[in-house]
Short mmCIF file of C-alpha atoms in Angstrom, two decimals:
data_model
loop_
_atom_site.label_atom_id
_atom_site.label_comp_id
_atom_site.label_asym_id
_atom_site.label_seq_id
_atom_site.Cartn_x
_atom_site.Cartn_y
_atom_site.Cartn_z
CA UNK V 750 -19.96 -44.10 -28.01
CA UNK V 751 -18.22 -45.92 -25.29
CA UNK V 752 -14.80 -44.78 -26.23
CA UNK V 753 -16.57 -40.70 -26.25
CA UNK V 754 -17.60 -41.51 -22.66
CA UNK V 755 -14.14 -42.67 -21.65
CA UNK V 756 -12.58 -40.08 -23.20
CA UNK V 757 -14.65 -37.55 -21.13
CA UNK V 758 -14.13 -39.31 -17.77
CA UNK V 759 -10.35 -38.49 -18.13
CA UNK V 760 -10.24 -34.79 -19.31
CA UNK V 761 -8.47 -33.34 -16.44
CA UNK V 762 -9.75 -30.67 -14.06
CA UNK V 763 -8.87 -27.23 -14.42
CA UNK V 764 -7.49 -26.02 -11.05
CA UNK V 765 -8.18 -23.06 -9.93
CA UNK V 766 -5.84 -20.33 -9.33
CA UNK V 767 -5.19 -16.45 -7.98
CA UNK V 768 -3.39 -13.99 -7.68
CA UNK V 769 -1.81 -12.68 -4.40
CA UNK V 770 -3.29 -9.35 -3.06
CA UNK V 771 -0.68 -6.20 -2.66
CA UNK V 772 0.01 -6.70 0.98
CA UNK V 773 0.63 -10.56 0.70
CA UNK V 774 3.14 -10.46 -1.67
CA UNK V 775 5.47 -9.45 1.36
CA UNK V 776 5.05 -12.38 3.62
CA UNK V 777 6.30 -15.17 1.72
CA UNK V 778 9.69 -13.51 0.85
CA UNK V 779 10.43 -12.62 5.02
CA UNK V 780 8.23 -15.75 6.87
CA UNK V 781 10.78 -18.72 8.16
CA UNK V 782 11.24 -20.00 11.61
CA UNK V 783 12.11 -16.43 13.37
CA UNK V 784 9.83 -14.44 12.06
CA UNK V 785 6.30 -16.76 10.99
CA UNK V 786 3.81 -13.99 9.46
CA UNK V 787 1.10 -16.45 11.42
CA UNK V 788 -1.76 -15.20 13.75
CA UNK V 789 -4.14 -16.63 16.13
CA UNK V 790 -7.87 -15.93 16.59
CA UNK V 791 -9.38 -18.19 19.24
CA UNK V 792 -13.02 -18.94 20.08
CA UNK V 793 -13.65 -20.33 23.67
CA UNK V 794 -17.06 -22.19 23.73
CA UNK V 795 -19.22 -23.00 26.88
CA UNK V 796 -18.08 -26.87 26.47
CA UNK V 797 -15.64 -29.53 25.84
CA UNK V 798 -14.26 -29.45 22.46
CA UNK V 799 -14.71 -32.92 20.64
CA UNK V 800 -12.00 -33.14 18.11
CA UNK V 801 -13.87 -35.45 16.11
CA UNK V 802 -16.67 -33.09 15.17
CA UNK V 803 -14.08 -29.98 14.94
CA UNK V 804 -12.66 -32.46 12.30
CA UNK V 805 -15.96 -33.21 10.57
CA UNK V 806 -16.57 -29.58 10.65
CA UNK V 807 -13.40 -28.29 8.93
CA UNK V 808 -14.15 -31.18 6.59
CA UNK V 809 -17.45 -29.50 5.53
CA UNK V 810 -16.63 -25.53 5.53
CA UNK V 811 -13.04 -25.86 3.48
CA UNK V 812 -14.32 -26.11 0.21
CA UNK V 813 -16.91 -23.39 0.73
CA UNK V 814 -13.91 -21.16 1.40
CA UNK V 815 -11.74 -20.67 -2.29
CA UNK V 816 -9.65 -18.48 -0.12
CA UNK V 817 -8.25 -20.80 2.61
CA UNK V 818 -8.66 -24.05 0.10
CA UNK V 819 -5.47 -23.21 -1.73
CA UNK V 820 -1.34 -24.00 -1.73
CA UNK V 821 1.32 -20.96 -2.49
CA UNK V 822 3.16 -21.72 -5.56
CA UNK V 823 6.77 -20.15 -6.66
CA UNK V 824 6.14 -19.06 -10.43
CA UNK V 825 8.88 -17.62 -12.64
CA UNK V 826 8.10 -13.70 -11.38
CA UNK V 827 5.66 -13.56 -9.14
CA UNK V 828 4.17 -15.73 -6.10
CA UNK V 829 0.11 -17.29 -6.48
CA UNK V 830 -2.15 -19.43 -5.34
CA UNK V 831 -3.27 -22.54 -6.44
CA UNK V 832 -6.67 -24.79 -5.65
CA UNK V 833 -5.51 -27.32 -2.84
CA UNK V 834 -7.70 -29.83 -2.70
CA UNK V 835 -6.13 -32.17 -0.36
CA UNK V 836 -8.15 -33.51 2.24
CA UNK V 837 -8.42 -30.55 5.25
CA UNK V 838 -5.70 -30.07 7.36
CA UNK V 839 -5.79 -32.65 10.50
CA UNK V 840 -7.14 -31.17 13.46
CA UNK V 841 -5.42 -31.93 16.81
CA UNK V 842 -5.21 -30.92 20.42
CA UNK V 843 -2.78 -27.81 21.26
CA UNK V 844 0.50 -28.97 22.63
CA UNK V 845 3.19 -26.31 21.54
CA UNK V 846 3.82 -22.68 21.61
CA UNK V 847 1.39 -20.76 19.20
CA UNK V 848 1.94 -18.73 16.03
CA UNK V 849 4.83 -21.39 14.63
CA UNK V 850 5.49 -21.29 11.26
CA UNK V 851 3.50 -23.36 8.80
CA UNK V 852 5.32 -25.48 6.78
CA UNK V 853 2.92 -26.63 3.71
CA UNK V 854 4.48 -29.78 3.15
CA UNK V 855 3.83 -31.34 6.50
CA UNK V 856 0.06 -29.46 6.62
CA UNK V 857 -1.29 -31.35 3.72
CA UNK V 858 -0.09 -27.92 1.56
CA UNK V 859 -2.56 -25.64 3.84
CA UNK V 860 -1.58 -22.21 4.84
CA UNK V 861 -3.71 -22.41 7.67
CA UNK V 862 -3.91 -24.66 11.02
CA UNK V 863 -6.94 -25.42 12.96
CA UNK V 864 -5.94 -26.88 17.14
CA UNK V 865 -8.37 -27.32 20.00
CA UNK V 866 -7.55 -27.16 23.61
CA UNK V 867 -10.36 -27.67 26.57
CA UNK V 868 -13.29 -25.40 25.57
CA UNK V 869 -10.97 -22.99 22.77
CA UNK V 870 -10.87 -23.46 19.30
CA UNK V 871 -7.65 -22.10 17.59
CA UNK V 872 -7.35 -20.82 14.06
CA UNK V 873 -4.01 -20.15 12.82
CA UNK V 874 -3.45 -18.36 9.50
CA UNK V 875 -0.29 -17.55 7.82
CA UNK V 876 -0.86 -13.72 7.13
CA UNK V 877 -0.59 -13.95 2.94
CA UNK V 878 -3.80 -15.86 2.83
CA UNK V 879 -6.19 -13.03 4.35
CA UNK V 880 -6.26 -10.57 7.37
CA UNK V 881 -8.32 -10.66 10.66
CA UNK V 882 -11.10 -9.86 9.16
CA UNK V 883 -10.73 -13.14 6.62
CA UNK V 884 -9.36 -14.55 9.55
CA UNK V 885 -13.19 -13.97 11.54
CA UNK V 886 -15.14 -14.87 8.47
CA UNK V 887 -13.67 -18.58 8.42
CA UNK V 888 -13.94 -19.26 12.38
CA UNK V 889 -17.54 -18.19 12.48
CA UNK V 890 -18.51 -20.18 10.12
CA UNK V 891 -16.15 -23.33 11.13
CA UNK V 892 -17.95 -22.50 14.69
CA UNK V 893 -21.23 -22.68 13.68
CA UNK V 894 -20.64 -25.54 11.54
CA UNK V 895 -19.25 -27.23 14.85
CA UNK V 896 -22.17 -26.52 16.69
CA UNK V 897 -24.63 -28.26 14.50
CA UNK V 898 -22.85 -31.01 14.47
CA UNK V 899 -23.06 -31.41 18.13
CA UNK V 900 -26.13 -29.63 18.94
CA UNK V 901 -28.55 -31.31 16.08
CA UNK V 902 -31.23 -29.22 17.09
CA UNK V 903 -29.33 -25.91 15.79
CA UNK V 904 -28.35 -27.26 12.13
CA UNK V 905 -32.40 -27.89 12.13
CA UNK V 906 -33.25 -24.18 12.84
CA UNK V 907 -30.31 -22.91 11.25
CA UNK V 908 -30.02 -24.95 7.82
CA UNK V 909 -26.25 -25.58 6.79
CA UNK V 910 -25.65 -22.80 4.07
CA UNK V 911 -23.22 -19.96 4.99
CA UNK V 912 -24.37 -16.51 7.27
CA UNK V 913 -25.66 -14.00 5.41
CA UNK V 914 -22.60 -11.78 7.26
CA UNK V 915 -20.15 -14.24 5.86
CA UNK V 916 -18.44 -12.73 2.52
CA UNK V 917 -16.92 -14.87 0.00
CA UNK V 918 -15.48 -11.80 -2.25
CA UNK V 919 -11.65 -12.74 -3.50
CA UNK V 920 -11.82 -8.95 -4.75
CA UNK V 921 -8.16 -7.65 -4.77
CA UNK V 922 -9.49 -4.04 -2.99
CA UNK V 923 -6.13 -2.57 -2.99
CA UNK V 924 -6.11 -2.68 -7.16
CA UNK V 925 -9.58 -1.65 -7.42
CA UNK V 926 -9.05 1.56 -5.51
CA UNK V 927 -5.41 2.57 -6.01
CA UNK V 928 -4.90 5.71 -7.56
CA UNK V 929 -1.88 6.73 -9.66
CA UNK V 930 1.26 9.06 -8.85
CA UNK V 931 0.60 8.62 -5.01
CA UNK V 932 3.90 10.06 -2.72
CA UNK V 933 5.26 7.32 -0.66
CA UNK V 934 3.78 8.40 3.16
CA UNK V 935 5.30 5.76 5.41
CA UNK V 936 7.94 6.72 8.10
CA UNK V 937 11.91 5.26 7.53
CA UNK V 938 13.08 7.30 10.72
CA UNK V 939 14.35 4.63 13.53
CA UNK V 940 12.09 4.23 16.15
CA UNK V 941 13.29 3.62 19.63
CA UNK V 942 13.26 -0.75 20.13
CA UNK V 943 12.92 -2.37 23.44
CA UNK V 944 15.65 -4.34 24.36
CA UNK V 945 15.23 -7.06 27.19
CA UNK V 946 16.21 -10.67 27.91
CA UNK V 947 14.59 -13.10 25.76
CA UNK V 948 12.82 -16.46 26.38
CA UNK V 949 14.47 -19.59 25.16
CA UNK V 950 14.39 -20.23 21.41
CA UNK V 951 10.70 -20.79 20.31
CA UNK V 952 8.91 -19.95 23.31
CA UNK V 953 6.01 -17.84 23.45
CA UNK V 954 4.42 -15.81 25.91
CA UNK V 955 0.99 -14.71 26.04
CA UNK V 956 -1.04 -12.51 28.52
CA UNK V 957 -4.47 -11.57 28.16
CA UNK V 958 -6.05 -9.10 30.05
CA UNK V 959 -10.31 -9.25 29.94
CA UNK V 960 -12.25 -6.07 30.59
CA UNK V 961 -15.29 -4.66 30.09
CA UNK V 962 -16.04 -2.25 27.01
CA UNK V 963 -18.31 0.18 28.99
CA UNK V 964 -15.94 0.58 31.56
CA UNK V 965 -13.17 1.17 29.02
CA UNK V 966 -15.09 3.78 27.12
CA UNK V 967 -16.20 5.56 29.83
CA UNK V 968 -12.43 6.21 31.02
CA UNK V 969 -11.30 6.90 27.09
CA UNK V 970 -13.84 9.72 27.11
CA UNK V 971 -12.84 11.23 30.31
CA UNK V 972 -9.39 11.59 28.14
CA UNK V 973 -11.25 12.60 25.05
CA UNK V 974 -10.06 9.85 23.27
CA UNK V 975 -11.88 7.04 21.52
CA UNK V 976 -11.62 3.58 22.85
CA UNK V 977 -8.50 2.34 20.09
CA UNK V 978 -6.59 5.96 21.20
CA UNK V 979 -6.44 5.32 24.72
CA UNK V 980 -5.43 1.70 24.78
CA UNK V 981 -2.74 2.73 22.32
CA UNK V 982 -1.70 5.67 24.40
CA UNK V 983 -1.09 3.28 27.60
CA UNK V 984 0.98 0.56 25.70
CA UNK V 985 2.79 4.11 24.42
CA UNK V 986 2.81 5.14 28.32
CA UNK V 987 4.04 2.14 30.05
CA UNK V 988 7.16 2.30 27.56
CA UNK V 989 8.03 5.68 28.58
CA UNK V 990 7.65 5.02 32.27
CA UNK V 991 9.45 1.75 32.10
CA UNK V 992 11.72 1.87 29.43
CA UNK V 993 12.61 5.66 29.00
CA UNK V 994 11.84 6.17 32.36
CA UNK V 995 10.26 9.42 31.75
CA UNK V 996 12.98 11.34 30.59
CA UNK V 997 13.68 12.39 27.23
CA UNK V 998 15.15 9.83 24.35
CA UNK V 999 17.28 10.37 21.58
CA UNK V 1000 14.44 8.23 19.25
CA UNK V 1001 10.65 8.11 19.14
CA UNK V 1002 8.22 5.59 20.73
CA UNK V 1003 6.47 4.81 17.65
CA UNK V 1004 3.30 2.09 17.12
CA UNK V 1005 2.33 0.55 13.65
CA UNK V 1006 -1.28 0.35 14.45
CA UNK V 1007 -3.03 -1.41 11.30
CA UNK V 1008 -6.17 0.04 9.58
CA UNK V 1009 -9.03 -1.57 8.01
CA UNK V 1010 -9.76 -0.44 5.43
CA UNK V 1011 -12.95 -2.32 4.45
CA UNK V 1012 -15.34 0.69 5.50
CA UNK V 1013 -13.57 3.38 4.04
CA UNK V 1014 -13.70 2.04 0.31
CA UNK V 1015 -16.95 0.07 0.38
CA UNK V 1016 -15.43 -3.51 0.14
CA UNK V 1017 -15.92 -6.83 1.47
CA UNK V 1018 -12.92 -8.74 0.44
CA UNK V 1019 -11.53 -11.87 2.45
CA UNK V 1020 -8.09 -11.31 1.09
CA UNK V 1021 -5.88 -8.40 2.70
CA UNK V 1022 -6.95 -4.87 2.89
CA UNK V 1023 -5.34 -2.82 5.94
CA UNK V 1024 -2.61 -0.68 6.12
CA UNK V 1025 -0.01 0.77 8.79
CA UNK V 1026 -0.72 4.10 10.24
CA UNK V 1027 1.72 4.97 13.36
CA UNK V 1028 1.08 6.19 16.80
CA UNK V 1029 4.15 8.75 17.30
CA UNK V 1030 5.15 10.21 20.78
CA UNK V 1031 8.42 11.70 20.97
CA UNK V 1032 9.81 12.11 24.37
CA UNK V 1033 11.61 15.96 23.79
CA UNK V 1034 10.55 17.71 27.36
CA UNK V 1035 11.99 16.61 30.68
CA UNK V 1036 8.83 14.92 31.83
CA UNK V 1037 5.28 14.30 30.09
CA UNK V 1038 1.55 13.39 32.38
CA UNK V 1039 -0.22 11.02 30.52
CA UNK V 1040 -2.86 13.10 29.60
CA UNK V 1041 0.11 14.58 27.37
CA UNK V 1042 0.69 11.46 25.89
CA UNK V 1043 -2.85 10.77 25.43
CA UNK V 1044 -3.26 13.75 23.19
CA UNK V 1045 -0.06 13.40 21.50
CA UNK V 1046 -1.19 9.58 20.28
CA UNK V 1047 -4.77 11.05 19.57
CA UNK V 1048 -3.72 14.03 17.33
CA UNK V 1049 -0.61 11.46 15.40
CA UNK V 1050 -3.41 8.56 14.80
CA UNK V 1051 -6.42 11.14 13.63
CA UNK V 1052 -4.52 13.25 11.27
CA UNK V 1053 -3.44 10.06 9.54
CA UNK V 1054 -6.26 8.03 9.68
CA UNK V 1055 -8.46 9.78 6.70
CA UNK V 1056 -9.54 8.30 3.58
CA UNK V 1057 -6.86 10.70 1.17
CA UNK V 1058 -4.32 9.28 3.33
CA UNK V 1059 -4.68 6.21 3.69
CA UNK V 1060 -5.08 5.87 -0.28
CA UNK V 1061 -1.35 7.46 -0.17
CA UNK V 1062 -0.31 4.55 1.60
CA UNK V 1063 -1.43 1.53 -0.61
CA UNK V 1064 -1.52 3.64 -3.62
CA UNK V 1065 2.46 3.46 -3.39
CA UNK V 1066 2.56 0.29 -2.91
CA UNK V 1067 0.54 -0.71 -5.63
CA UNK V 1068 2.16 1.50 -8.43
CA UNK V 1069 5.41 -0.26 -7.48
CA UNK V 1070 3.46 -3.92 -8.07
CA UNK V 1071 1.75 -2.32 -11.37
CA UNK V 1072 5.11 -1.01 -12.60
CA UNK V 1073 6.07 -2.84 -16.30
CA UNK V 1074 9.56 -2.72 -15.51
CA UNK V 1075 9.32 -4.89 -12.27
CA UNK V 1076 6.72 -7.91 -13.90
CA UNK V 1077 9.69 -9.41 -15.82
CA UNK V 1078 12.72 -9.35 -12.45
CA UNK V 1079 12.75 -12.87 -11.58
CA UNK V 1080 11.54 -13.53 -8.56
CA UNK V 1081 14.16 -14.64 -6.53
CA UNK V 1082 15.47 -10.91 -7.39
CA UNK V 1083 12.23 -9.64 -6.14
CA UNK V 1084 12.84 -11.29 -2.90
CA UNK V 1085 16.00 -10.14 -1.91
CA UNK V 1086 14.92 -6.52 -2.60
CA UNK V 1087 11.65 -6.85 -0.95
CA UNK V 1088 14.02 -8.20 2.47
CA UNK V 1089 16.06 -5.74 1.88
CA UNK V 1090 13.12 -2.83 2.05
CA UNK V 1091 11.58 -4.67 4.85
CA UNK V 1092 14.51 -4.64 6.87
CA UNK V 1093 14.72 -0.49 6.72
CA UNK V 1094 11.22 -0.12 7.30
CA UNK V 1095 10.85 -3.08 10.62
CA UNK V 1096 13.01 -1.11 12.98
CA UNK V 1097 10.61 2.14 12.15
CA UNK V 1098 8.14 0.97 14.87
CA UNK V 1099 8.58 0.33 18.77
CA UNK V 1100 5.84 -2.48 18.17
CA UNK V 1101 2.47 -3.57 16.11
CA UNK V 1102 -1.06 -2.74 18.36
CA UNK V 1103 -3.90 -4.15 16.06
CA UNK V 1104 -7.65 -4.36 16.55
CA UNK V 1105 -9.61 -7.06 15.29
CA UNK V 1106 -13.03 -5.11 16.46
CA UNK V 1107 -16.31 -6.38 17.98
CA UNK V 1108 -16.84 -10.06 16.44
CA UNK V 1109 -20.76 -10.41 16.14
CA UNK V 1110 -22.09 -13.61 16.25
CA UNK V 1111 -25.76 -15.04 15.15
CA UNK V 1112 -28.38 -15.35 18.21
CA UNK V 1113 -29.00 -18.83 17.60
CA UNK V 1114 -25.60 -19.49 18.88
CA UNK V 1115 -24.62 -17.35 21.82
CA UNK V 1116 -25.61 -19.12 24.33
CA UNK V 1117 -23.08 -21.71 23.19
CA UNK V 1118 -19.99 -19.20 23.15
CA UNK V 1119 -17.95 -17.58 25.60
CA UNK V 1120 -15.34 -15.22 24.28
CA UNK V 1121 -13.00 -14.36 21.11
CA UNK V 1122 -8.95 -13.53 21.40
CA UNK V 1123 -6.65 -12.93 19.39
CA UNK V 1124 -2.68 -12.10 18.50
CA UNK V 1125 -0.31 -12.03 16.43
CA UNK V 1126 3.51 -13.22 15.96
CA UNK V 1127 6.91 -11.76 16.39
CA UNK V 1128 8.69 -9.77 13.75
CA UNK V 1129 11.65 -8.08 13.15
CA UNK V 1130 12.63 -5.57 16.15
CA UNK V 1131 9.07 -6.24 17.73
CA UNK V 1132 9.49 -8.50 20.44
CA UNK V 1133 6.16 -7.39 21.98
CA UNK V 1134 2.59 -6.82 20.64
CA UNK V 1135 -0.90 -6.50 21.13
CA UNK V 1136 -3.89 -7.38 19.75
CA UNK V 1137 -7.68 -6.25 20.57
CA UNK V 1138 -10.87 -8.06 20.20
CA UNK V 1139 -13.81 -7.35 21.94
CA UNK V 1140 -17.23 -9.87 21.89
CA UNK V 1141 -20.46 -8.24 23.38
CA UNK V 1142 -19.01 -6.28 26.97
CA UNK V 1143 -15.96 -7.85 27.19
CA UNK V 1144 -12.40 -6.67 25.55
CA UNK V 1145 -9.11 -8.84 25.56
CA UNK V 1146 -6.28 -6.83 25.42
CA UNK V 1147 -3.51 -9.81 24.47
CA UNK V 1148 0.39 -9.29 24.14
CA UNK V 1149 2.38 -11.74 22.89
CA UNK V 1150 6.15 -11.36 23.46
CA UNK V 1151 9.20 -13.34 23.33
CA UNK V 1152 10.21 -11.21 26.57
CA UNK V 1153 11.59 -12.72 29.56
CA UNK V 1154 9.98 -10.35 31.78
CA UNK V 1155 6.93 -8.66 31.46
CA UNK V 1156 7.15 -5.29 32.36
CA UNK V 1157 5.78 -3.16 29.40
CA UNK V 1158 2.52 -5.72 30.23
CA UNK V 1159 2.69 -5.38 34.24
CA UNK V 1160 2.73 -1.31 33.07
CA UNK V 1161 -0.30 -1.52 31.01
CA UNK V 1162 -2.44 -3.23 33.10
CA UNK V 1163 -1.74 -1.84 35.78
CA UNK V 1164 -2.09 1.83 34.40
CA UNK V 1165 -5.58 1.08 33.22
CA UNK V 1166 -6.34 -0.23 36.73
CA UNK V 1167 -5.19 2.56 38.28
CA UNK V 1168 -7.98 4.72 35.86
CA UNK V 1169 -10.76 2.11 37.64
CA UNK V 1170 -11.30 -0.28 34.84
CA UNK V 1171 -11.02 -3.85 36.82
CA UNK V 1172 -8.86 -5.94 34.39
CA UNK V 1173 -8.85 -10.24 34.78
CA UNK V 1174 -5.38 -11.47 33.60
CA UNK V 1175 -4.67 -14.75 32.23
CA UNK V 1176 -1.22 -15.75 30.93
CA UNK V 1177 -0.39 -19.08 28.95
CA UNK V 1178 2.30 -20.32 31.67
CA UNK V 1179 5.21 -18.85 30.09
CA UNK V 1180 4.99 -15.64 33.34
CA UNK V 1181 3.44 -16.96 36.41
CA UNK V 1182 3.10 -13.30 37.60
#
């Protein structure tokens, strides 16, 4: 009987594993040093942070979350993940330049990183694990968890199971809802690139620029565009006036503007689900207003940005990943032609404006939160980008860049000055301006 019990205390666990989504498989094959694949959601609190409960609190959410407890592991043909299970990553206070590649072996295998600095909590998550969306999910809840620790009184009235907004789903969405013999629908035409002095190898510069939402939608209406259109439209505008100088150019200003695309195909998934739509304006006359430009972004974005299309786009993507003939390539193979694809298909954008949305947060802890930012890393011929997030009135309009100057951001603020929106900017150091 004894030796039956022995034997069952050393049957060994089965660990868990999964598959990466269609979108992730990308990332591992182009992230290094360069070009990291990592972004950055932060939530600024109304207090101190006190690393020892942010610790605590990672320590307690991880293994609620399958889909950031997990390592990437090489296999044979394909990329996947496997069930960590190391002890959370260590949390520490920010002292480097954000968005820096993760490298699992010195961040106890995580593909994630977790800082603090004054009142902000940091999240850092290498782009193959989830989206911003995924990216939301696990802050809230690593927030919350935060909070109870320090404010007793909360975990009381709140209990410490997950929010009933918080989804757990590991549903691979784009396989669910491709649809075969889908035409290809991205762009491979050259876009024009911004070219500009660059800050010193692995420097970072980030500006954020807070605003209010009702102010901001009141001036997007008096263009007839919708919030999203008319922020694109100026990042689109303050390249032409500072770049092109508003004059015709042999190339078009182009913007990858992701789309989620939870709410058009009734999913919930934490992994990946977006795609890349792009903003088009193509300088041809001898001078455009902005109102021109405005309607020129408005009518590219909304006649791509429909369910049929948007199915085109992942749809394509997927048959290639369902193919037979491509399961048995090695993978090393695999890599070097997914580089080689991505390098054709970088330099087709000017540069990447995403929007993370309106972040909701439970009542019980407002009062205990300030603000939400966000943004996202360099890639290849993007040396500028901006992120959105907006929490209750306020909207932070970040870039990051690897820009010496910052002129496309000097443009864009003030432009939407200019249109009587009053616009705080904060920068991280790197421009004093």
């Amino acid at each position: 009987m004894k030796d039956k019990q022995k034997a069952k205390k050393h049957i060994p666990r089965q660990v868990r594993w999964d598959k990466l989504d269609n979108t992730a498989h990308l990332f591992p094959s182009i992230a290094g040093e360069s070009m990291t694949n990592v972004y950055r959601i932060s939530v600024t609190l109304t207090e101190e942070i006190q690393k020892e409960y942010l610790q605590q609190a990672l320590d307690i959410v991880l293994p609620k979350f399958d889909g950031f407890n997990l390592r990437l592991r090489m296999g044979v043909f394909w990329y996947y993940f496997e069930e960590n299970g190391k002890r959370a990553p260590k949390v520490v206070e920010e002292s480097m330049f954000p968005c820096r590649y993760i490298r699992q072996n010195k961040n106890r295998s995580y593909l994630f990183r977790v800082t603090y600095y004054k009142r902000r909590i940091n999240l850092e998550v290498f782009h193959v694990l989830t989206d911003g969306m995924g990216g939301i999910n696990f802050l809230r809840e690593l927030t919350y968890q935060y909070l109870r620790l320090v404010h007793p009184q909360l975990g009381e009235q709140a209990g410490n199971s997950l929010s009933e907004d918080t989804s757990l789903s590991r549903e691979d969405s784009f396989v669910r809802n491709y649809k075969k013999g889908k035409p290809s629908g991205f762009n491979k035409e050259k876009a024009y690139l911004i070219k500009e002095d660059k800050l010193p190898a692995g420097e970072f510069g980030v500006m954020h620029g807070r605003m209010s939402v009702t102010q901001l939608k009141e001036v997007a209406h008096r263009y007839g565009a919708s919030l999203n259109e008319y922020l694109v439209s100026v990042f689109v505008w303050s390249v032409y006036m500072e770049f092109l100088h508003g004059i015709p150019g042999g190339r078009p200003i182009r913007i990858a503007v992701p789309v989620n695309l939870r709410p058009f195909f009734d999913s919930d998934t934490t992994k990946n689900f977006f795609v890349m739509v792009s903003a088009e304006f193509r300088p041809t006359e001898e001078s455009y207003t902005f109102e021109e430009v405005v309607q020129i972004i408005c009518e590219s974005l909304r006649s791509q940005i429909n369910k049929e299309h948007l199915e085109d786009l992942f749809s394509y993507s997927v048959s290639n990943q369902m193919n037979k003939l491509m399961r048995p390539i090695p993978l090393f193979l695999k890599n070097i032609a997914m580089r080689l694809v991505y390098e054709k298909s970088a330099v087709a954008n000017t540069s990447t404006v995403t929007n993370i949305g309106n972040i909701k947060i439970d009542e019980l802890y407002q009062p205990y939160i300030e603000g939400f930012d966000a943004f996202i890393a360099m890639s290849k011929g993007q040396s500028i980008k901006g992120t959105i997030c907006s929490y209750g009135d306020t909207l932070v309009f970040t870039f990051s860049s690897i820009f010496s100057e910052a002129l496309v951001q000097k443009a864009f603020f003030r432009k939407i000055a200019c249109d009587g929106v009053e616009v705080r900017i904060e920068t991280n150091g790197v421009y004093y301006e």
